[in-house]
Coordinates of C-alpha atoms and ligand atoms in Angstrom, one line a residue:
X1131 CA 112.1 -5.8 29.3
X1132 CA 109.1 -8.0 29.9
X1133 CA 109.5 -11.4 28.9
X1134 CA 105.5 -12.1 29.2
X1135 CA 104.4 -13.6 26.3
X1136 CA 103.2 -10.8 23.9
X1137 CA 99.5 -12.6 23.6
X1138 CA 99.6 -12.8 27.6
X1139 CA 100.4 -8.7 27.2
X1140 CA 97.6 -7.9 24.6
X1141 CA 95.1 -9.8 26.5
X1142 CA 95.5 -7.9 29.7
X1143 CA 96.1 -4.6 28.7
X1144 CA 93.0 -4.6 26.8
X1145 CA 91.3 -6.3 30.0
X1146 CA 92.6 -3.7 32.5
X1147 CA 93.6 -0.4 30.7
X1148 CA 95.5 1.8 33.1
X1149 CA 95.4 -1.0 35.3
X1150 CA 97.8 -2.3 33.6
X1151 CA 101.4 -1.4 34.4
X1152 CA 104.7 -2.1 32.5
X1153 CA 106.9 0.5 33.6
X1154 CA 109.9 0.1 34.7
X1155 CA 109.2 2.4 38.3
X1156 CA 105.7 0.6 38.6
X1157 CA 107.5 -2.7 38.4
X1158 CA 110.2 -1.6 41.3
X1159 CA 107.5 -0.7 43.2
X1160 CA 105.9 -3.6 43.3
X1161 CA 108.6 -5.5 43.9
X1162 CA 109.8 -5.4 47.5
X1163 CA 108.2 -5.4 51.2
X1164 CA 109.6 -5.4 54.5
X1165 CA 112.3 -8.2 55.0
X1166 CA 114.0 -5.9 53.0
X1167 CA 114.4 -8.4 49.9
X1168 CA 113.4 -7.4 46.3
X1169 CA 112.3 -9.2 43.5
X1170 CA 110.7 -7.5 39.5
X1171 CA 107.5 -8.5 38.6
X1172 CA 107.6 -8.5 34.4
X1173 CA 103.8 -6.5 34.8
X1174 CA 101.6 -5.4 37.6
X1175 CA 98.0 -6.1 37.0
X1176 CA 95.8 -3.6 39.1
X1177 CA 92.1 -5.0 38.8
X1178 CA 88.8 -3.3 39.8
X1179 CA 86.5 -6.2 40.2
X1180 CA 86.6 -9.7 40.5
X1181 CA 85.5 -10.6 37.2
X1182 CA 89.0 -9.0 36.4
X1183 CA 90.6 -11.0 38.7
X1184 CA 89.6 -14.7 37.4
X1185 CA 90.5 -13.4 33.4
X1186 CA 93.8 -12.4 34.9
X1187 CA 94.3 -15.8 36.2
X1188 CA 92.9 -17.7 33.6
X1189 CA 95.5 -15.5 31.8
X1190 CA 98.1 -16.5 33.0
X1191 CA 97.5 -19.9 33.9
X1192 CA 96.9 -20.8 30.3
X1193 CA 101.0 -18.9 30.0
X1194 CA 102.1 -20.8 33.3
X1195 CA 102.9 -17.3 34.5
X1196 CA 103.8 -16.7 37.8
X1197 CA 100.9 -14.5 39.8
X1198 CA 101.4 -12.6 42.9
X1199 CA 99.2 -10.9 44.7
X1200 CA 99.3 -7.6 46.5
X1201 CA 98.4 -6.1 49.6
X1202 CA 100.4 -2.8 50.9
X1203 CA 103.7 -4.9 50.7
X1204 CA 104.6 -4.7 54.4
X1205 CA 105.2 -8.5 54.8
X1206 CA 107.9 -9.2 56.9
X1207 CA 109.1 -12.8 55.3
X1208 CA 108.9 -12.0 51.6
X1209 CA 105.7 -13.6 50.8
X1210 CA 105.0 -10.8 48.7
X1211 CA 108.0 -11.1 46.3
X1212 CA 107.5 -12.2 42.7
X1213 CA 110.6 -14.1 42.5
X1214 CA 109.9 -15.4 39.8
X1215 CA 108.9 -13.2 37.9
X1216 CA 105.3 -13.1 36.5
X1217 CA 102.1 -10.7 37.4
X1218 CA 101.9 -8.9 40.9
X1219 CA 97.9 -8.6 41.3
X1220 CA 97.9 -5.4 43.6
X1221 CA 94.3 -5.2 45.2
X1222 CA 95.0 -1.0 45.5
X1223 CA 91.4 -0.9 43.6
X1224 CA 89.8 -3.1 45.1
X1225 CA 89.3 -1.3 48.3
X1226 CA 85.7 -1.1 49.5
X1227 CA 83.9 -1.7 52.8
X1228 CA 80.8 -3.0 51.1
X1229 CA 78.4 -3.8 53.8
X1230 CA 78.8 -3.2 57.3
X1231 CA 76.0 -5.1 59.0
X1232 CA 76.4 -4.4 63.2
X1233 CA 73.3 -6.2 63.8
X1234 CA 75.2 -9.4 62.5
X1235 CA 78.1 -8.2 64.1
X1236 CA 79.7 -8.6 60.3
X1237 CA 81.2 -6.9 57.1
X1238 CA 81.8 -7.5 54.1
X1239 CA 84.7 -5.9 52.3
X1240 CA 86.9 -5.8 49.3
X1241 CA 90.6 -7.1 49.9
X1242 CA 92.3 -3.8 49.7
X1243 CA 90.9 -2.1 52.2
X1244 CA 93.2 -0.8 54.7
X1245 CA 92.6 -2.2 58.7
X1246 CA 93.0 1.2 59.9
X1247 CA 90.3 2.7 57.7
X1248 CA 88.0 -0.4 58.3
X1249 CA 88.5 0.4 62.2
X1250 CA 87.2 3.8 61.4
X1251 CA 84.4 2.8 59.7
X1252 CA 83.6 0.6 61.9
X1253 CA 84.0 2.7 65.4
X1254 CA 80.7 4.8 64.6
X1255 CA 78.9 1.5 65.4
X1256 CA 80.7 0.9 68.6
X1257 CA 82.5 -2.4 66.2
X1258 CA 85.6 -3.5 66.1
X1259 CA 87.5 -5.7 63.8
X1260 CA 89.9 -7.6 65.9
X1261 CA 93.1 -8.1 64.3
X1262 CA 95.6 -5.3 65.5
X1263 CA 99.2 -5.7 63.6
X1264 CA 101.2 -3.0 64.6
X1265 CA 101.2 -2.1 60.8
X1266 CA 97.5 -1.5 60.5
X1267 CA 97.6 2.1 59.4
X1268 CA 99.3 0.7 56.4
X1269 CA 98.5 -3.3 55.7
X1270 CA 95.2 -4.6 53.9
X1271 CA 92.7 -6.6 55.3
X1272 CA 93.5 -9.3 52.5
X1273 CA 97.1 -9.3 53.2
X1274 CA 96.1 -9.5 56.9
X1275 CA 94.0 -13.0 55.5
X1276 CA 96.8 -13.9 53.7
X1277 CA 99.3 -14.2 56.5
X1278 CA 96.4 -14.9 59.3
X1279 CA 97.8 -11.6 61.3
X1280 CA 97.7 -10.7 64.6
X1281 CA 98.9 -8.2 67.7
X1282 CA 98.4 -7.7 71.6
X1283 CA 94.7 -8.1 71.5
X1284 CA 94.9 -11.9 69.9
X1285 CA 94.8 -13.1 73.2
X1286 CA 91.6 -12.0 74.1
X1287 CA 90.0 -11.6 70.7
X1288 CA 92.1 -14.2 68.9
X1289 CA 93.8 -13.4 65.1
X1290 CA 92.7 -13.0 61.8
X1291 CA 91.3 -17.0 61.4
X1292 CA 89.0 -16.8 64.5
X1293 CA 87.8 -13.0 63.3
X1294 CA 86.6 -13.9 59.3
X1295 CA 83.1 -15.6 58.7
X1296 CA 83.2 -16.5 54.9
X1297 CA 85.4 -15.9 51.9
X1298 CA 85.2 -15.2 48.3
X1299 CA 88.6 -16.1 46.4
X1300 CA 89.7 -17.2 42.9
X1301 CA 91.6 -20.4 43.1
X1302 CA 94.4 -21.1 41.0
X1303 CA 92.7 -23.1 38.0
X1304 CA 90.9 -19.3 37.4
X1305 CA 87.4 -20.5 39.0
X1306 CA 85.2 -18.5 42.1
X1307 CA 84.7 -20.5 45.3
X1308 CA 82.8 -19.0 47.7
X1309 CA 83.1 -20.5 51.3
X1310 CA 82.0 -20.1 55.2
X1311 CA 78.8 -17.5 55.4
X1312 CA 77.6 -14.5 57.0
X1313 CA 76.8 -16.6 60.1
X1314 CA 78.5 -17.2 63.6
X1315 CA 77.7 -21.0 63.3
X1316 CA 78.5 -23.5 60.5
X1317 CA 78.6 -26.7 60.3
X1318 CA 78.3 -27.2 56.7
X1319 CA 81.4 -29.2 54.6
X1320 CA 84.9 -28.5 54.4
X1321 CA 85.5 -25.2 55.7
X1322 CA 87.6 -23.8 53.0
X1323 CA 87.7 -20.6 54.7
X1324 CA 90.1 -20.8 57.1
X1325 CA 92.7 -23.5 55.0
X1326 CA 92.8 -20.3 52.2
X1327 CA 93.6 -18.0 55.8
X1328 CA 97.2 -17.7 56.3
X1329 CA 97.9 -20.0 52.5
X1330 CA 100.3 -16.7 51.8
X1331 CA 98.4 -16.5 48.4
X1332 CA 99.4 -19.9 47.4
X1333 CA 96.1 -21.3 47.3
X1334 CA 93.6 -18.6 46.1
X1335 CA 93.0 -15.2 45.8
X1336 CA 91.1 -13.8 47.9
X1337 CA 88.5 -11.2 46.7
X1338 CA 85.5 -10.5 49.0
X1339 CA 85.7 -11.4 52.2
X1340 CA 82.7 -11.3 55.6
X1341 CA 85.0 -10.6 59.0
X1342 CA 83.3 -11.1 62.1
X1343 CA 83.1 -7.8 64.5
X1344 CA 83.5 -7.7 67.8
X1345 CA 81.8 -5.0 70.3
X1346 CA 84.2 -1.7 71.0
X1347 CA 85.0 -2.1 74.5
X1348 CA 83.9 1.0 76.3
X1349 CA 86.8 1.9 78.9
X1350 CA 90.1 0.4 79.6
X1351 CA 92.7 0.1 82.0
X1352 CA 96.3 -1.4 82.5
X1353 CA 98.8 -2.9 85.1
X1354 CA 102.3 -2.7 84.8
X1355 CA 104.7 -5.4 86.8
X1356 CA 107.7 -5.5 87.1
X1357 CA 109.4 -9.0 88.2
X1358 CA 112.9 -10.4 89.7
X1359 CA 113.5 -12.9 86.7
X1360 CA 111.6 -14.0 83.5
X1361 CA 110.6 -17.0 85.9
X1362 CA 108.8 -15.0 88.4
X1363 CA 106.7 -13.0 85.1
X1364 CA 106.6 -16.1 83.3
X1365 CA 104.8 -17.9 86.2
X1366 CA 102.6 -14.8 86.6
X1367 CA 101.5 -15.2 83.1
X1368 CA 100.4 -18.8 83.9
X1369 CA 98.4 -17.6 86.8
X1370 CA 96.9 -15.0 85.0
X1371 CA 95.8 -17.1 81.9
X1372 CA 94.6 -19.9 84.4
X1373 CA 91.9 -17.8 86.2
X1374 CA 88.4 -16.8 84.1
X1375 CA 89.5 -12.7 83.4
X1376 CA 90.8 -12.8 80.0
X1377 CA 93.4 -9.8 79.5
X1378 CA 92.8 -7.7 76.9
X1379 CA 96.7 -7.8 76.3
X1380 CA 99.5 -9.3 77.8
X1381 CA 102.7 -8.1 76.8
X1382 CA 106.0 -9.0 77.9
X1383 CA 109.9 -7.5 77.7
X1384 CA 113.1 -9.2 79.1
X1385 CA 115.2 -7.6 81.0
X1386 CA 117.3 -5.7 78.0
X1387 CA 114.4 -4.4 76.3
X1388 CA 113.8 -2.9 79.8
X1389 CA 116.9 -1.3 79.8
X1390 CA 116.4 -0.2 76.3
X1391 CA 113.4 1.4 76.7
X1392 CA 115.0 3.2 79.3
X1393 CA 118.0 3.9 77.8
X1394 CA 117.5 4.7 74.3
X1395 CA 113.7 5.2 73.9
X1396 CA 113.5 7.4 77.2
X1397 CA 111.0 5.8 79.3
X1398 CA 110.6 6.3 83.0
X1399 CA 111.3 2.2 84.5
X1400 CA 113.5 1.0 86.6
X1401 CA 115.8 -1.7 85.5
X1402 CA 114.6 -5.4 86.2
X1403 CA 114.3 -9.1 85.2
X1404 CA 111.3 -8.7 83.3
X1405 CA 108.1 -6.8 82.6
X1406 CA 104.5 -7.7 82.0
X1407 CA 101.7 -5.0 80.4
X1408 CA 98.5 -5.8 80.8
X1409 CA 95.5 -4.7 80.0
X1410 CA 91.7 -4.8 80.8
X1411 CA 88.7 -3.6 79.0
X1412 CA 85.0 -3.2 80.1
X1413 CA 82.6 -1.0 81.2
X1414 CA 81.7 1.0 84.3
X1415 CA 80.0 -2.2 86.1
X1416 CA 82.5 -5.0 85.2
X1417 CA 86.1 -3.3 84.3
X1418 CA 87.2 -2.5 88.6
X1419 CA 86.6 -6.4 89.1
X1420 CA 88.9 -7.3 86.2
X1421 CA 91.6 -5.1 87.7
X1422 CA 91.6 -6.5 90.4
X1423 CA 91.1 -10.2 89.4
X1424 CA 94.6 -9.8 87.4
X1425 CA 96.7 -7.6 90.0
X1426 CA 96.0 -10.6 91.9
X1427 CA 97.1 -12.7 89.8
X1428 CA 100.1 -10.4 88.7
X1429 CA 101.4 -10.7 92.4
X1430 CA 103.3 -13.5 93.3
X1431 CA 107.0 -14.3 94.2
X1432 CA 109.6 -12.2 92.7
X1433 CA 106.9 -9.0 91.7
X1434 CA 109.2 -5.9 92.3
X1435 CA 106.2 -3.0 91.8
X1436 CA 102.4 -3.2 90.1
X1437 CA 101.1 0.1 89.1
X1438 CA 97.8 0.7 88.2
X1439 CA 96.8 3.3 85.5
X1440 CA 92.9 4.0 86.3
X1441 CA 92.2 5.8 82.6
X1442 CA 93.5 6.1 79.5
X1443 CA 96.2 8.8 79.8
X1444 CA 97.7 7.1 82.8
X1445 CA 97.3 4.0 80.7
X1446 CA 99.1 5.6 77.8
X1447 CA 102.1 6.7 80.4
X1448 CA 102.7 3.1 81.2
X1449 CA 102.7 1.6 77.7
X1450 CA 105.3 3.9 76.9
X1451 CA 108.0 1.5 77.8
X1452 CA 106.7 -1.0 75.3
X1453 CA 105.7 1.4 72.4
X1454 CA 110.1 3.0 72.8
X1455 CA 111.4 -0.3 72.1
X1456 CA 111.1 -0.9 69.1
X1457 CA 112.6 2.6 67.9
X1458 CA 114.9 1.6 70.7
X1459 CA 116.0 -1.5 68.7
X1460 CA 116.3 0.2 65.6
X1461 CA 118.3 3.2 66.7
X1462 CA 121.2 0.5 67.8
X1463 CA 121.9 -2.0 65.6
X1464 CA 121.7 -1.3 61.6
X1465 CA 120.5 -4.9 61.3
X1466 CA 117.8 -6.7 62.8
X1467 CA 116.6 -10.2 62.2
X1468 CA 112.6 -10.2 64.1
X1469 CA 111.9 -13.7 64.5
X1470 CA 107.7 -14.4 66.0
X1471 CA 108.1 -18.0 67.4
X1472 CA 105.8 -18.9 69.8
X1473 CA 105.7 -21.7 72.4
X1474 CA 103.4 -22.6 74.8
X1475 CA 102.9 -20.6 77.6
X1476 CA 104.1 -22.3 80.3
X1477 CA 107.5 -22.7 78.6
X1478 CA 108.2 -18.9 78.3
X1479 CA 111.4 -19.0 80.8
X1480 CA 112.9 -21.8 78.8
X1481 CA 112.6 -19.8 75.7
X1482 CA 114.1 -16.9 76.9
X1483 CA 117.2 -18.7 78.8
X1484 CA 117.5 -20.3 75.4
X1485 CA 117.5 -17.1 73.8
X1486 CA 119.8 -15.8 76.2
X1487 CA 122.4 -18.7 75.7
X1488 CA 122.0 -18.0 72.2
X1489 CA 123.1 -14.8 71.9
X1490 CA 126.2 -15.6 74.7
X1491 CA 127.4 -18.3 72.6
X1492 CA 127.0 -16.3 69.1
X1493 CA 128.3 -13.3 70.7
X1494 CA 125.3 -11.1 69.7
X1495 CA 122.9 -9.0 71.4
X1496 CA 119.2 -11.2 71.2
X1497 CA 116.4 -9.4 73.0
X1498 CA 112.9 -10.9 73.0
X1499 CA 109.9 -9.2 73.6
X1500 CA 105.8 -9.6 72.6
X1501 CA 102.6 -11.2 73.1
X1502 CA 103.2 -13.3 76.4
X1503 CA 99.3 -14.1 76.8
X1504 CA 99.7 -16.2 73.7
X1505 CA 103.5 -17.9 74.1
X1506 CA 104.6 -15.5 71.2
X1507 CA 107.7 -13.8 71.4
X1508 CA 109.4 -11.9 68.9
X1509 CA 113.2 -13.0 69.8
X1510 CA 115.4 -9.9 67.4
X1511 CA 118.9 -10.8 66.4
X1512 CA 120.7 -7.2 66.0
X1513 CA 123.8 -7.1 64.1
X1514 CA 125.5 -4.8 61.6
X1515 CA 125.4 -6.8 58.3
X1516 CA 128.1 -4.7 57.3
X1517 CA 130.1 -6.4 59.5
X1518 CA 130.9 -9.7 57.8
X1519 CA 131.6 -11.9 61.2
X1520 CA 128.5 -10.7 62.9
X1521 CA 126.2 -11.1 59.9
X1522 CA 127.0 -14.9 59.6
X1523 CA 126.8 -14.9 63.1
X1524 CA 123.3 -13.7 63.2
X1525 CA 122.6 -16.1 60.2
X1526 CA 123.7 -19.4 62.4
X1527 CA 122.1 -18.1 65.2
X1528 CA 118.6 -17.9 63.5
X1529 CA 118.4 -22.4 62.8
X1530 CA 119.1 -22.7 66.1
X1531 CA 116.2 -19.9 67.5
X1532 CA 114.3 -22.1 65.6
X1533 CA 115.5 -25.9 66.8
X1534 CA 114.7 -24.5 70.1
X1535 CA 111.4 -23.2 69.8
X1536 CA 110.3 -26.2 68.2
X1537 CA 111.9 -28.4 71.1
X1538 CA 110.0 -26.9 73.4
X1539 CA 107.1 -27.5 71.5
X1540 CA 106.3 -24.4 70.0
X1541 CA 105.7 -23.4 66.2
X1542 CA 108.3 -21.5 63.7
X1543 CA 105.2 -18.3 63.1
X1544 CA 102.8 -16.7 65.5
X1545 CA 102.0 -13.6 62.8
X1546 CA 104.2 -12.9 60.1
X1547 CA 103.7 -16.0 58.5
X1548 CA 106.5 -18.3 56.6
X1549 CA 106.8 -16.7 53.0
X1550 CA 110.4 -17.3 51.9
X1551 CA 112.0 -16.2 54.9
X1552 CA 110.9 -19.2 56.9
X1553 CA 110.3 -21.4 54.1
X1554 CA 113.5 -23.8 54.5
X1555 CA 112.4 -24.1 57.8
X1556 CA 109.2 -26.3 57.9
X1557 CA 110.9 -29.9 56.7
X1558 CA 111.8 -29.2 60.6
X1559 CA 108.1 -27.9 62.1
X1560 CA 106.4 -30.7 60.3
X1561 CA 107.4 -34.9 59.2
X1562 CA 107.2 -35.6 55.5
X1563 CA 103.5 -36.8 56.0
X1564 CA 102.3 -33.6 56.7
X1565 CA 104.3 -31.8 54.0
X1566 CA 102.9 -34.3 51.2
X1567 CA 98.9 -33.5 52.6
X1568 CA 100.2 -29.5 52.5
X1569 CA 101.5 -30.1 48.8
X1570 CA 97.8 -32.4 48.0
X1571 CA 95.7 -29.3 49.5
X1572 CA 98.1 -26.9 46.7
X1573 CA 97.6 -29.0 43.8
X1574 CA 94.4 -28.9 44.7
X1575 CA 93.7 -25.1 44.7
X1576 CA 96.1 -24.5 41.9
X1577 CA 97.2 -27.7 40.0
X1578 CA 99.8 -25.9 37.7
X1579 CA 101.8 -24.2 40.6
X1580 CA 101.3 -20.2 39.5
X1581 CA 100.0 -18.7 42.7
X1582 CA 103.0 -17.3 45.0
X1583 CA 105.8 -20.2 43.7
X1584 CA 108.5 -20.4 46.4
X1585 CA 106.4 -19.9 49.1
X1586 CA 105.6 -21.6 52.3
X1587 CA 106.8 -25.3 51.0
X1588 CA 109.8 -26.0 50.8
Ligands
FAD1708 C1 106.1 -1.8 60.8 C2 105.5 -3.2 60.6 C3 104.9 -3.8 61.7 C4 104.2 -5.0 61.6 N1 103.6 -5.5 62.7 C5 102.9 -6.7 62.5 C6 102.2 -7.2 63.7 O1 102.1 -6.6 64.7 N2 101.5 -8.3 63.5 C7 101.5 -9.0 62.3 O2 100.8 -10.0 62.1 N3 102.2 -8.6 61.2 C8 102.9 -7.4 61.3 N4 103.6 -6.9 60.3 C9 103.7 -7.7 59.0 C10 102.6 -7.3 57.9 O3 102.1 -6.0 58.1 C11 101.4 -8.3 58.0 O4 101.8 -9.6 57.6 C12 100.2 -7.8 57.1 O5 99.2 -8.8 57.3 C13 100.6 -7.8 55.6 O6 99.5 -7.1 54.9 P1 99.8 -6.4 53.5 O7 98.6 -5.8 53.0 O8 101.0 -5.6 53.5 O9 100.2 -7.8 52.6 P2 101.4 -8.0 51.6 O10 102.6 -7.8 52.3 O11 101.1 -7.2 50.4 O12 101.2 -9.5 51.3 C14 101.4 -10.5 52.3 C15 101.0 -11.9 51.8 O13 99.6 -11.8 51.6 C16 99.3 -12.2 50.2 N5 98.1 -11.5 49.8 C17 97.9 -10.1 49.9 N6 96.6 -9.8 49.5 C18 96.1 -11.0 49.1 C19 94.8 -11.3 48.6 N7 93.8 -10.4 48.4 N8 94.5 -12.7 48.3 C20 95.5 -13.6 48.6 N9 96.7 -13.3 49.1 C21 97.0 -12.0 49.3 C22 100.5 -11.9 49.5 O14 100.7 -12.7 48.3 C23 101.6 -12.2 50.5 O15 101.8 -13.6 50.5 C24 104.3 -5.7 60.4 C25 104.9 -5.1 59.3 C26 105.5 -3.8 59.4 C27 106.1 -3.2 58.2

């Protein structure tokens, strides 16, 4: 049963219509995402435009009702969970690319557009958008915002904040800000654009918004080396990111994904300390130097083997070790804790002999793999959470993952963002100063607390 007050319910079912959902499967539906945590929403507002949007939270902000919104659902830390209660806000409707303008190198979409489709639309143009989650057949471009999302081109191309130009969003009091502009350069007042990417939906939301497009590379190619130790890669990534060739990606495995990959996934490599993927794009004229700019940096001590793949097939053959692992991972352990801390570059090996003490002294298999070009590993705890000793196990291991990612300075969230899975979590990643100017900028946005409660601050 709803517990929404029945005014509340009148007023937004006349608003929406059928986009205005009660039922009991609707609810359920809209009530979980990928950490595997569920919460009910009491109703599920589904609005078309963003007129809808501000009434729904003027709504509800006159109720105090909780309001949640909606991508596709496939966060990874529960920031999508309406725990307590109130009005999901899915942006399913709200799902058009409304302007695509390649001689701006911009468009302008709805939230609910899908990153895959917006790729697709944009490809005739020879554009790209740049952030590539591995989830982007199935996550929104708004929930991409939300949680300032990212993947193996970040280090070239950067995330979600260094892709989006201007945003419009409905703040928490029920009012429409527009911020930032169709325009590469701007130097004009606060720029509210990139504090409301990666807020989780605690500040606004967000419901037009103008990404900036990058040019589609024309060809690629890729290197695969294979090293001693995680020193030997880890000081090859230095080198790498020291010289002026960006890599397109730069993707790291230890030396038990390796074996993984091998193992369970079938791919054909060897066994060794560690693994870098990287990757080059170009054209015709330019992409042969940066080949051989990063072999060159790729060889140094402890390099076992550097193959080259010269196209895109031979490319695809060699970034089949990374693409097994993760059915790899989840074809041996029922449960799986994928943390995405990220530490500075240079302090990769102490990460992952952290990591590796870790899982010795919690008796646990920890394997860390990911985005080396930009410090960001995702370190997975697998366990069996039926087995009670290994799930608290797994549980105490995951503060201290933590404690030592922020010793060497690094940060709790490369990509998945903090939602309630992290949440506990920041009195550590930031002093009490920092919190109180977080919690000024929320009051701000939304003075009576209904966007996302839970979320973020502790
Ligand atoms: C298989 C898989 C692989 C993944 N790989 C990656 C990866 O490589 N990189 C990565 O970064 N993430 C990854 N993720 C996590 C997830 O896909 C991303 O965080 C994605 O950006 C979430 O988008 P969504 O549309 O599903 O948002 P949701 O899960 O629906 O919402 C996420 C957050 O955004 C808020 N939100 C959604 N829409 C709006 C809006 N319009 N206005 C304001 N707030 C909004 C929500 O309230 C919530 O706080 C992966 C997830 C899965 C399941």
């Amino acid at each position: 049963m709803s517990s929404l007050p029945a005014s509340l319910v009148d007023e937004l079912s006349a608003l929406l219509g059928d986009g205005w959902l009660t039922g009991a499967s609707e609810r359920a539906a809209h009530g979980n995402d990928n950490s595997r945590r569920s919460a009910l929403p009491d109703a599920v507002a589904v609005p078309s435009t963003r007129e809808q949007v501000v009434a729904i939270v003027r709504a509800c902000r006159a109720h105090r009702v909780p309001i949640v919104a909606r991508g596709a659902g496939t966060s990874s830390t529960g920031a999508v969970l309406p725990t307590a209660g109130g009005v999901v806000v899915s942006f399913d409707r709200m799902n058009r690319i409304l302007d695509i303008r390649a001689g701006d190198r911009c468009v302008v979409v709805e939230p609910g557009v899908l990153n895959g489709d917006l790729q697709r639309a944009l490809a005739p143009h020879g554009l790209f958008w740049p952030p590539d989650p591995a989830s982007a057949e199935l996550c929104t471009v708004g929930g991409n915002l939300a949680c300032n999302a990212g993947g193996p081109h970040t280090v070239k191309y950067g995330a979600t904040r260094d892709n989006v130009l201007g945003l419009s969003a409905v703040t928490g009091s029920g009012e429409l800000i527009r911020c930032g502009s169709a325009t590469t350069k701007d130097a004009t007042g606060y720029d509210l654009t990139h504090l409301i990417v990666g807020s989780e939906g605690t500040l606004a939301l967000i419901v037009e918004a103008t990404l900036k497009l990058a040019p589609l590379p024309p060809q690629r190619a890729s290197l695969r080396a294979l090293y001693l130790d995680v020193a030997s890669a880890a000081a090859a990534v230095s080198r790498i990111m020291a010289q002026p060739v960006t890599p397109a990606m730069l993707e790291f495995m230890d030396a038990a994904c390796i074996r993984l990959a091998r193992d369970v996934g079938g791919a054909d490599i060897p066994d060794a300390g560690a693994l870098l993927m990287i990757e080059a794009d170009g054209d015709a004229a330019t992409l042969p130097h940066a080949v051989a700019v990063l072999a060159h940096a790729a060889r140094g001590a402890g390099l076992l083997s550097l193959d080259t793949a010269p196209d895109e097939i031979a490319s695809e053959k060699l970034w089949a070790a990374r693409k097994a692992l993760s059915p790899a991972l989840r074809s041996i352990a029922p449960g799986k804790i994928n943390e995405d801390v990220v530490v500075p570059v240079t302090r990769i090996p102490d990460l992952v002999d952290g990591i590796q003490a870790l899982a010795r002294e919690f008796d646990l298999r920890i394997v860390a793999f990911g985005h080396a070009g930009n410090g960001n590993l995702h370190a997975n705890i697998l366990f069996d959470p039926d087995d009670t000793s290994q799930d608290a196990r797994a549980q105490a291991a995951l503060p201290r993952l933590f404690a030592l990612t922020l010793a060497l300075g690094g940060t709790l969230s490369g990509e998945h963002g903090i939602g309630l899975a992290k949440r506990d979590f920041m009195v550590h990643a930031f002093d009490p100063a920092t919190l109180a100017a977080m919690r000024a900028v929320k009051a701000a946005f939304d003075p009576d607390g209904v966007l996302n409660p839970g979320k973020v601050l502790p």
